[in-house]
Amino acid sequence: DSGLVYPLVGGDTRIARHAHEWKLSSTDGVFVDIPVSGKPSDIITDLMNAKILDDPYFDSNFLTQLEIWAGNISEWRGSRPKLGVRSRTWTYTTEFTIPQEMRNLTLTLVVEGMKMGASIVLNKKTLGVVTDQFLRYEFPISQTFKNNNVLSITFDPSIPTNGRFAGYSGGWDWAAYVPVGDERGSRYWTFGMVREMYLVASQSIYISNVVPKIYFLGKYPNTPIASGDFQVAV
């Protein structure tokens, strides 16, 4: 245990020491302080675990319960809603105390993966906006943290993502085609804190990325592989 990493959303055994507790609320006040685990997840799974949603793959639950997590759908085409912007905004909130041994060091909040557009707020100060599921985001918090801290992640449908999220979000053979999306028309299945999030404490600098590079140590030029017919002995 290095004592320099504090997990907030854990799933990776390298950094997860415990499951940090979070609460989930809709900003319209319909749902307030739903307990959720601190494991990587998404809105559908969290609402299922809270017994608010039924299995979306069973019968027509996907359509009949769509407005619970997506909000009101203004236009319907027969029994199916037309493509529209999700109207319900959700916020994940947690409270935490930074360990004493980390307080005099440089602190960084690391977000390994967040699906769909979300704003990150620590102690009522916006750290930044996450718009790309495939990128890792790092936010300095040395000037923002307190003894008791409140961290909020708000998934706002008005934040454009330009389609930068995993392709299994719906419309494939194994998932229902979702009739809601962001303001630019990118359809999606669900959203949430899908990867780890943690605090890193360092003296002044630290290695954030390691990229392996492969070099050929032989002689150049190399003989190209000839194309054409060939046989393989078995």
PDB file of C-alpha atoms in Angstrom:
ATOM      1  CA  ASP A   1       0.000   0.000   0.000  1.00  0.00           C
ATOM      2  CA  SER A   2       1.773   3.140  -1.193  1.00  0.00           C
ATOM      3  CA  GLY A   3      -0.542   5.483   0.743  1.00  0.00           C
ATOM      4  CA  LEU A   4      -0.399   7.963  -2.154  1.00  0.00           C
ATOM      5  CA  VAL A   5      -3.494   6.819  -4.032  1.00  0.00           C
ATOM      6  CA  TYR A   6      -7.015   7.337  -2.704  1.00  0.00           C
ATOM      7  CA  PRO A   7      -9.742   5.543  -4.719  1.00  0.00           C
ATOM      8  CA  LEU A   8     -13.119   7.184  -5.265  1.00  0.00           C
ATOM      9  CA  VAL A   9     -14.460   4.866  -7.966  1.00  0.00           C
ATOM     10  CA  GLY A  10     -12.539   1.604  -7.883  1.00  0.00           C
ATOM     11  CA  GLY A  11     -12.553  -1.635  -9.796  1.00  0.00           C
ATOM     12  CA  ASP A  12      -8.940  -2.047 -10.731  1.00  0.00           C
ATOM     13  CA  THR A  13      -7.161  -4.106  -8.055  1.00  0.00           C
ATOM     14  CA  ARG A  14      -4.038  -1.958  -8.442  1.00  0.00           C
ATOM     15  CA  ILE A  15      -5.740   1.003  -6.806  1.00  0.00           C
ATOM     16  CA  ALA A  16      -9.029  -0.192  -5.251  1.00  0.00           C
ATOM     17  CA  ARG A  17      -8.832  -0.650  -1.485  1.00  0.00           C
ATOM     18  CA  HIS A  18     -12.536  -0.301  -0.804  1.00  0.00           C
ATOM     19  CA  ALA A  19     -15.816   0.620  -2.471  1.00  0.00           C
ATOM     20  CA  HIS A  20     -16.420   4.320  -1.884  1.00  0.00           C
ATOM     21  CA  GLU A  21     -20.074   5.207  -1.299  1.00  0.00           C
ATOM     22  CA  TRP A  22     -21.918   7.554  -3.652  1.00  0.00           C
ATOM     23  CA  LYS A  23     -25.457   8.944  -3.903  1.00  0.00           C
ATOM     24  CA  LEU A  24     -27.410   9.484  -7.112  1.00  0.00           C
ATOM     25  CA  SER A  25     -30.028  12.203  -7.654  1.00  0.00           C
ATOM     26  CA  SER A  26     -31.912  13.712 -10.565  1.00  0.00           C
ATOM     27  CA  THR A  27     -31.676  17.483 -10.738  1.00  0.00           C
ATOM     28  CA  ASP A  28     -35.453  17.778 -11.205  1.00  0.00           C
ATOM     29  CA  GLY A  29     -35.935  16.432  -7.677  1.00  0.00           C
ATOM     30  CA  VAL A  30     -37.861  13.312  -8.665  1.00  0.00           C
ATOM     31  CA  PHE A  31     -35.103  11.018  -7.365  1.00  0.00           C
ATOM     32  CA  VAL A  32     -32.975  12.043  -4.371  1.00  0.00           C
ATOM     33  CA  ASP A  33     -29.945  10.403  -2.719  1.00  0.00           C
ATOM     34  CA  ILE A  34     -30.202   6.926  -4.191  1.00  0.00           C
ATOM     35  CA  PRO A  35     -27.358   4.865  -2.645  1.00  0.00           C
ATOM     36  CA  VAL A  36     -24.949   3.468  -5.239  1.00  0.00           C
ATOM     37  CA  SER A  37     -21.689   1.589  -4.889  1.00  0.00           C
ATOM     38  CA  GLY A  38     -18.310   3.037  -5.667  1.00  0.00           C
ATOM     39  CA  LYS A  39     -17.643   0.519  -8.402  1.00  0.00           C
ATOM     40  CA  PRO A  40     -17.496   1.421 -12.125  1.00  0.00           C
ATOM     41  CA  SER A  41     -21.060   1.296 -13.377  1.00  0.00           C
ATOM     42  CA  ASP A  42     -23.721   3.194 -15.311  1.00  0.00           C
ATOM     43  CA  ILE A  43     -27.118   4.791 -14.728  1.00  0.00           C
ATOM     44  CA  ILE A  44     -29.128   1.746 -15.850  1.00  0.00           C
ATOM     45  CA  THR A  45     -27.238  -0.673 -13.591  1.00  0.00           C
ATOM     46  CA  ASP A  46     -27.386   1.676 -10.607  1.00  0.00           C
ATOM     47  CA  LEU A  47     -31.136   2.186 -10.964  1.00  0.00           C
ATOM     48  CA  MET A  48     -31.637  -1.579 -11.364  1.00  0.00           C
ATOM     49  CA  ASN A  49     -29.655  -2.245  -8.181  1.00  0.00           C
ATOM     50  CA  ALA A  50     -31.831   0.326  -6.396  1.00  0.00           C
ATOM     51  CA  LYS A  51     -34.979  -1.545  -7.574  1.00  0.00           C
ATOM     52  CA  ILE A  52     -36.144   1.491  -9.544  1.00  0.00           C
ATOM     53  CA  LEU A  53     -35.680  -0.088 -12.987  1.00  0.00           C
ATOM     54  CA  ASP A  54     -36.440  -3.629 -14.081  1.00  0.00           C
ATOM     55  CA  ASP A  55     -34.254  -5.583 -16.493  1.00  0.00           C
ATOM     56  CA  PRO A  56     -34.350  -3.523 -19.729  1.00  0.00           C
ATOM     57  CA  TYR A  57     -33.821  -6.653 -21.841  1.00  0.00           C
ATOM     58  CA  PHE A  58     -36.969  -8.351 -20.519  1.00  0.00           C
ATOM     59  CA  ASP A  59     -40.212  -7.940 -22.447  1.00  0.00           C
ATOM     60  CA  SER A  60     -40.831  -4.244 -23.252  1.00  0.00           C
ATOM     61  CA  ASN A  61     -39.203  -2.803 -20.118  1.00  0.00           C
ATOM     62  CA  PHE A  62     -36.787  -0.824 -22.254  1.00  0.00           C
ATOM     63  CA  LEU A  63     -39.606   1.235 -23.773  1.00  0.00           C
ATOM     64  CA  THR A  64     -42.006   1.382 -20.847  1.00  0.00           C
ATOM     65  CA  GLN A  65     -39.334   2.515 -18.373  1.00  0.00           C
ATOM     66  CA  LEU A  66     -37.325   4.752 -20.695  1.00  0.00           C
ATOM     67  CA  GLU A  67     -38.654   7.995 -19.230  1.00  0.00           C
ATOM     68  CA  ILE A  68     -37.485   7.025 -15.724  1.00  0.00           C
ATOM     69  CA  TRP A  69     -33.848   7.594 -16.592  1.00  0.00           C
ATOM     70  CA  ALA A  70     -34.140   9.681 -19.775  1.00  0.00           C
ATOM     71  CA  GLY A  71     -36.901  12.038 -18.661  1.00  0.00           C
ATOM     72  CA  ASN A  72     -39.964  13.100 -20.596  1.00  0.00           C
ATOM     73  CA  ILE A  73     -40.069  12.197 -24.275  1.00  0.00           C
ATOM     74  CA  SER A  74     -42.128  14.859 -26.018  1.00  0.00           C
ATOM     75  CA  GLU A  75     -42.772  13.068 -29.308  1.00  0.00           C
ATOM     76  CA  TRP A  76     -43.712   9.453 -29.931  1.00  0.00           C
ATOM     77  CA  ARG A  77     -44.052   7.606 -33.219  1.00  0.00           C
ATOM     78  CA  GLY A  78     -46.849   5.166 -32.467  1.00  0.00           C
ATOM     79  CA  SER A  79     -45.635   3.113 -29.510  1.00  0.00           C
ATOM     80  CA  ARG A  80     -42.024   4.252 -29.952  1.00  0.00           C
ATOM     81  CA  PRO A  81     -40.492   7.623 -29.098  1.00  0.00           C
ATOM     82  CA  LYS A  82     -38.845   9.707 -31.769  1.00  0.00           C
ATOM     83  CA  LEU A  83     -35.208  10.664 -31.410  1.00  0.00           C
ATOM     84  CA  GLY A  84     -34.993  13.437 -28.857  1.00  0.00           C
ATOM     85  CA  VAL A  85     -32.596  14.933 -26.348  1.00  0.00           C
ATOM     86  CA  ARG A  86     -32.569  13.341 -22.904  1.00  0.00           C
ATOM     87  CA  SER A  87     -34.300  15.807 -20.589  1.00  0.00           C
ATOM     88  CA  ARG A  88     -33.343  14.324 -17.212  1.00  0.00           C
ATOM     89  CA  THR A  89     -29.972  15.294 -15.742  1.00  0.00           C
ATOM     90  CA  TRP A  90     -28.366  13.078 -13.096  1.00  0.00           C
ATOM     91  CA  THR A  91     -25.741  13.855 -10.452  1.00  0.00           C
ATOM     92  CA  TYR A  92     -23.507  11.438  -8.562  1.00  0.00           C
ATOM     93  CA  THR A  93     -22.254  12.860  -5.235  1.00  0.00           C
ATOM     94  CA  THR A  94     -19.815  11.610  -2.613  1.00  0.00           C
ATOM     95  CA  GLU A  95     -18.157  13.009   0.481  1.00  0.00           C
ATOM     96  CA  PHE A  96     -14.613  12.158   1.515  1.00  0.00           C
ATOM     97  CA  THR A  97     -11.749  13.198   3.761  1.00  0.00           C
ATOM     98  CA  ILE A  98      -8.252  13.243   2.318  1.00  0.00           C
ATOM     99  CA  PRO A  99      -5.813  11.179   4.413  1.00  0.00           C
ATOM    100  CA  GLN A 100      -3.446  13.251   6.535  1.00  0.00           C
ATOM    101  CA  GLU A 101      -0.329  11.909   4.818  1.00  0.00           C
ATOM    102  CA  MET A 102      -1.568  13.236   1.448  1.00  0.00           C
ATOM    103  CA  ARG A 103      -2.545  16.780   2.443  1.00  0.00           C
ATOM    104  CA  ASN A 104       0.888  18.414   2.157  1.00  0.00           C
ATOM    105  CA  LEU A 105       1.548  16.884  -1.272  1.00  0.00           C
ATOM    106  CA  THR A 106       0.449  17.888  -4.761  1.00  0.00           C
ATOM    107  CA  LEU A 107      -3.010  16.380  -5.322  1.00  0.00           C
ATOM    108  CA  THR A 108      -4.522  15.391  -8.653  1.00  0.00           C
ATOM    109  CA  LEU A 109      -7.954  13.947  -9.386  1.00  0.00           C
ATOM    110  CA  VAL A 110      -7.606  11.289 -12.102  1.00  0.00           C
ATOM    111  CA  VAL A 111     -10.627  10.194 -14.153  1.00  0.00           C
ATOM    112  CA  GLU A 112      -9.834   7.042 -16.131  1.00  0.00           C
ATOM    113  CA  GLY A 113     -13.109   6.939 -18.042  1.00  0.00           C
ATOM    114  CA  MET A 114     -16.445   8.744 -17.991  1.00  0.00           C
ATOM    115  CA  LYS A 115     -19.172   7.877 -20.460  1.00  0.00           C
ATOM    116  CA  MET A 116     -21.022  10.827 -22.003  1.00  0.00           C
ATOM    117  CA  GLY A 117     -20.693  14.510 -21.180  1.00  0.00           C
ATOM    118  CA  ALA A 118     -20.250  15.302 -17.501  1.00  0.00           C
ATOM    119  CA  SER A 119     -19.136  18.245 -15.386  1.00  0.00           C
ATOM    120  CA  ILE A 120     -16.927  17.600 -12.357  1.00  0.00           C
ATOM    121  CA  VAL A 121     -17.377  19.842  -9.324  1.00  0.00           C
ATOM    122  CA  LEU A 122     -15.348  19.744  -6.092  1.00  0.00           C
ATOM    123  CA  ASN A 123     -16.557  21.817  -3.156  1.00  0.00           C
ATOM    124  CA  LYS A 124     -18.783  23.898  -5.462  1.00  0.00           C
ATOM    125  CA  LYS A 125     -15.892  24.697  -7.814  1.00  0.00           C
ATOM    126  CA  THR A 126     -16.024  23.302 -11.344  1.00  0.00           C
ATOM    127  CA  LEU A 127     -12.825  21.411 -12.138  1.00  0.00           C
ATOM    128  CA  GLY A 128     -13.706  20.735 -15.760  1.00  0.00           C
ATOM    129  CA  VAL A 129     -15.942  18.957 -18.260  1.00  0.00           C
ATOM    130  CA  VAL A 130     -15.449  15.413 -19.544  1.00  0.00           C
ATOM    131  CA  THR A 131     -16.542  14.855 -23.153  1.00  0.00           C
ATOM    132  CA  ASP A 132     -14.559  11.839 -24.389  1.00  0.00           C
ATOM    133  CA  GLN A 133     -14.959   8.321 -22.964  1.00  0.00           C
ATOM    134  CA  PHE A 134     -11.653   7.204 -24.457  1.00  0.00           C
ATOM    135  CA  LEU A 135      -9.461   9.786 -22.729  1.00  0.00           C
ATOM    136  CA  ARG A 136      -8.096  10.005 -19.221  1.00  0.00           C
ATOM    137  CA  TYR A 137      -8.617  13.369 -17.519  1.00  0.00           C
ATOM    138  CA  GLU A 138      -6.487  14.849 -14.739  1.00  0.00           C
ATOM    139  CA  PHE A 139      -7.505  17.817 -12.576  1.00  0.00           C
ATOM    140  CA  PRO A 140      -5.244  19.541 -10.020  1.00  0.00           C
ATOM    141  CA  ILE A 141      -7.073  19.994  -6.707  1.00  0.00           C
ATOM    142  CA  SER A 142      -4.359  21.191  -4.287  1.00  0.00           C
ATOM    143  CA  GLN A 143      -6.021  24.618  -4.154  1.00  0.00           C
ATOM    144  CA  THR A 144      -9.553  23.231  -3.933  1.00  0.00           C
ATOM    145  CA  PHE A 145      -9.661  20.461  -1.326  1.00  0.00           C
ATOM    146  CA  LYS A 146     -10.760  20.931   2.289  1.00  0.00           C
ATOM    147  CA  ASN A 147     -10.834  18.731   5.391  1.00  0.00           C
ATOM    148  CA  ASN A 148     -14.289  17.528   4.377  1.00  0.00           C
ATOM    149  CA  ASN A 149     -14.903  17.425   0.638  1.00  0.00           C
ATOM    150  CA  VAL A 150     -17.958  17.068  -1.600  1.00  0.00           C
ATOM    151  CA  LEU A 151     -17.409  15.776  -5.140  1.00  0.00           C
ATOM    152  CA  SER A 152     -20.229  15.875  -7.718  1.00  0.00           C
ATOM    153  CA  ILE A 153     -20.377  14.398 -11.224  1.00  0.00           C
ATOM    154  CA  THR A 154     -23.294  15.751 -13.268  1.00  0.00           C
ATOM    155  CA  PHE A 155     -24.273  14.048 -16.526  1.00  0.00           C
ATOM    156  CA  ASP A 156     -25.851  16.851 -18.517  1.00  0.00           C
ATOM    157  CA  PRO A 157     -27.380  15.996 -21.927  1.00  0.00           C
ATOM    158  CA  SER A 158     -26.582  19.514 -23.172  1.00  0.00           C
ATOM    159  CA  ILE A 159     -22.839  18.725 -23.103  1.00  0.00           C
ATOM    160  CA  PRO A 160     -21.833  17.635 -26.643  1.00  0.00           C
ATOM    161  CA  THR A 161     -19.710  14.490 -26.974  1.00  0.00           C
ATOM    162  CA  ASN A 162     -19.365  14.337 -30.770  1.00  0.00           C
ATOM    163  CA  GLY A 163     -19.950  10.595 -30.648  1.00  0.00           C
ATOM    164  CA  ARG A 164     -16.854   9.956 -28.516  1.00  0.00           C
ATOM    165  CA  PHE A 165     -18.218   6.983 -26.581  1.00  0.00           C
ATOM    166  CA  ALA A 166     -18.191   3.213 -26.944  1.00  0.00           C
ATOM    167  CA  GLY A 167     -20.054   1.756 -29.901  1.00  0.00           C
ATOM    168  CA  TYR A 168     -21.906  -0.797 -27.776  1.00  0.00           C
ATOM    169  CA  SER A 169     -24.181   2.006 -26.575  1.00  0.00           C
ATOM    170  CA  GLY A 170     -27.199   0.651 -28.419  1.00  0.00           C
ATOM    171  CA  GLY A 171     -28.512  -0.297 -31.806  1.00  0.00           C
ATOM    172  CA  TRP A 172     -26.441  -3.461 -32.177  1.00  0.00           C
ATOM    173  CA  ASP A 173     -27.737  -7.014 -32.184  1.00  0.00           C
ATOM    174  CA  TRP A 174     -27.495  -7.374 -28.403  1.00  0.00           C
ATOM    175  CA  ALA A 175     -28.831  -3.978 -27.357  1.00  0.00           C
ATOM    176  CA  ALA A 176     -31.975  -2.018 -27.974  1.00  0.00           C
ATOM    177  CA  TYR A 177     -31.728   0.982 -30.282  1.00  0.00           C
ATOM    178  CA  VAL A 178     -32.031   3.991 -28.061  1.00  0.00           C
ATOM    179  CA  PRO A 179     -34.312   6.775 -29.296  1.00  0.00           C
ATOM    180  CA  VAL A 180     -32.614   9.507 -27.244  1.00  0.00           C
ATOM    181  CA  GLY A 181     -29.277  11.207 -27.684  1.00  0.00           C
ATOM    182  CA  ASP A 182     -27.329  14.381 -27.174  1.00  0.00           C
ATOM    183  CA  GLU A 183     -28.088  17.711 -28.828  1.00  0.00           C
ATOM    184  CA  ARG A 184     -26.073  16.785 -31.917  1.00  0.00           C
ATOM    185  CA  GLY A 185     -28.077  13.617 -32.534  1.00  0.00           C
ATOM    186  CA  SER A 186     -25.578  11.022 -31.245  1.00  0.00           C
ATOM    187  CA  ARG A 187     -27.642   8.149 -29.904  1.00  0.00           C
ATOM    188  CA  TYR A 188     -26.570   6.291 -26.796  1.00  0.00           C
ATOM    189  CA  TRP A 189     -27.692   3.528 -24.512  1.00  0.00           C
ATOM    190  CA  THR A 190     -26.581   4.651 -21.076  1.00  0.00           C
ATOM    191  CA  PHE A 191     -24.029   6.771 -19.222  1.00  0.00           C
ATOM    192  CA  GLY A 192     -22.093   6.818 -15.984  1.00  0.00           C
ATOM    193  CA  MET A 193     -18.749   6.469 -14.222  1.00  0.00           C
ATOM    194  CA  VAL A 194     -17.612   3.479 -16.232  1.00  0.00           C
ATOM    195  CA  ARG A 195     -13.961   3.370 -15.136  1.00  0.00           C
ATOM    196  CA  GLU A 196     -11.829   4.164 -12.103  1.00  0.00           C
ATOM    197  CA  MET A 197     -11.486   7.574 -10.494  1.00  0.00           C
ATOM    198  CA  TYR A 198      -8.935   8.324  -7.783  1.00  0.00           C
ATOM    199  CA  LEU A 199      -6.708  10.903  -6.128  1.00  0.00           C
ATOM    200  CA  VAL A 200      -2.931  10.858  -6.636  1.00  0.00           C
ATOM    201  CA  ALA A 201      -0.558  12.577  -4.214  1.00  0.00           C
ATOM    202  CA  SER A 202       2.984  13.393  -5.330  1.00  0.00           C
ATOM    203  CA  GLN A 203       5.903  15.551  -4.217  1.00  0.00           C
ATOM    204  CA  SER A 204       5.885  17.754  -7.309  1.00  0.00           C
ATOM    205  CA  ILE A 205       5.887  15.584 -10.446  1.00  0.00           C
ATOM    206  CA  TYR A 206       4.855  12.043 -11.254  1.00  0.00           C
ATOM    207  CA  ILE A 207       4.701   9.723 -14.254  1.00  0.00           C
ATOM    208  CA  SER A 208       1.139   9.798 -15.573  1.00  0.00           C
ATOM    209  CA  ASN A 209       1.590   7.793 -18.792  1.00  0.00           C
ATOM    210  CA  VAL A 210       3.958   5.063 -19.932  1.00  0.00           C
ATOM    211  CA  VAL A 211       3.971   4.420 -23.682  1.00  0.00           C
ATOM    212  CA  PRO A 212       6.048   1.453 -24.944  1.00  0.00           C
ATOM    213  CA  LYS A 213       7.896   1.919 -28.230  1.00  0.00           C
ATOM    214  CA  ILE A 214       9.248  -0.901 -30.386  1.00  0.00           C
ATOM    215  CA  TYR A 215      12.468  -0.458 -32.350  1.00  0.00           C
ATOM    216  CA  PHE A 216      13.972  -2.750 -34.988  1.00  0.00           C
ATOM    217  CA  LEU A 217      17.641  -3.383 -34.182  1.00  0.00           C
ATOM    218  CA  GLY A 218      18.487  -5.271 -37.366  1.00  0.00           C
ATOM    219  CA  LYS A 219      19.997  -3.997 -40.576  1.00  0.00           C
ATOM    220  CA  TYR A 220      18.156  -1.871 -43.113  1.00  0.00           C
ATOM    221  CA  PRO A 221      16.817  -2.119 -45.751  1.00  0.00           C
ATOM    222  CA  ASN A 222      14.735  -5.165 -45.026  1.00  0.00           C
ATOM    223  CA  THR A 223      13.584  -7.573 -47.680  1.00  0.00           C
ATOM    224  CA  PRO A 224       9.845  -7.032 -48.240  1.00  0.00           C
ATOM    225  CA  ILE A 225       7.522 -10.019 -47.948  1.00  0.00           C
ATOM    226  CA  ALA A 226       6.580 -11.151 -51.419  1.00  0.00           C
ATOM    227  CA  SER A 227       2.910 -11.387 -52.217  1.00  0.00           C
ATOM    228  CA  GLY A 228       1.375 -14.242 -54.163  1.00  0.00           C
ATOM    229  CA  ASP A 229       0.668 -17.940 -53.731  1.00  0.00           C
ATOM    230  CA  PHE A 230       2.323 -19.809 -50.921  1.00  0.00           C
ATOM    231  CA  GLN A 231       2.030 -23.133 -49.115  1.00  0.00           C
ATOM    232  CA  VAL A 232       2.081 -23.950 -45.426  1.00  0.00           C
ATOM    233  CA  ALA A 233       3.409 -27.325 -44.290  1.00  0.00           C
ATOM    234  CA  VAL A 234       1.371 -28.868 -41.461  1.00  0.00           C
TER     235      VAL A 234
END
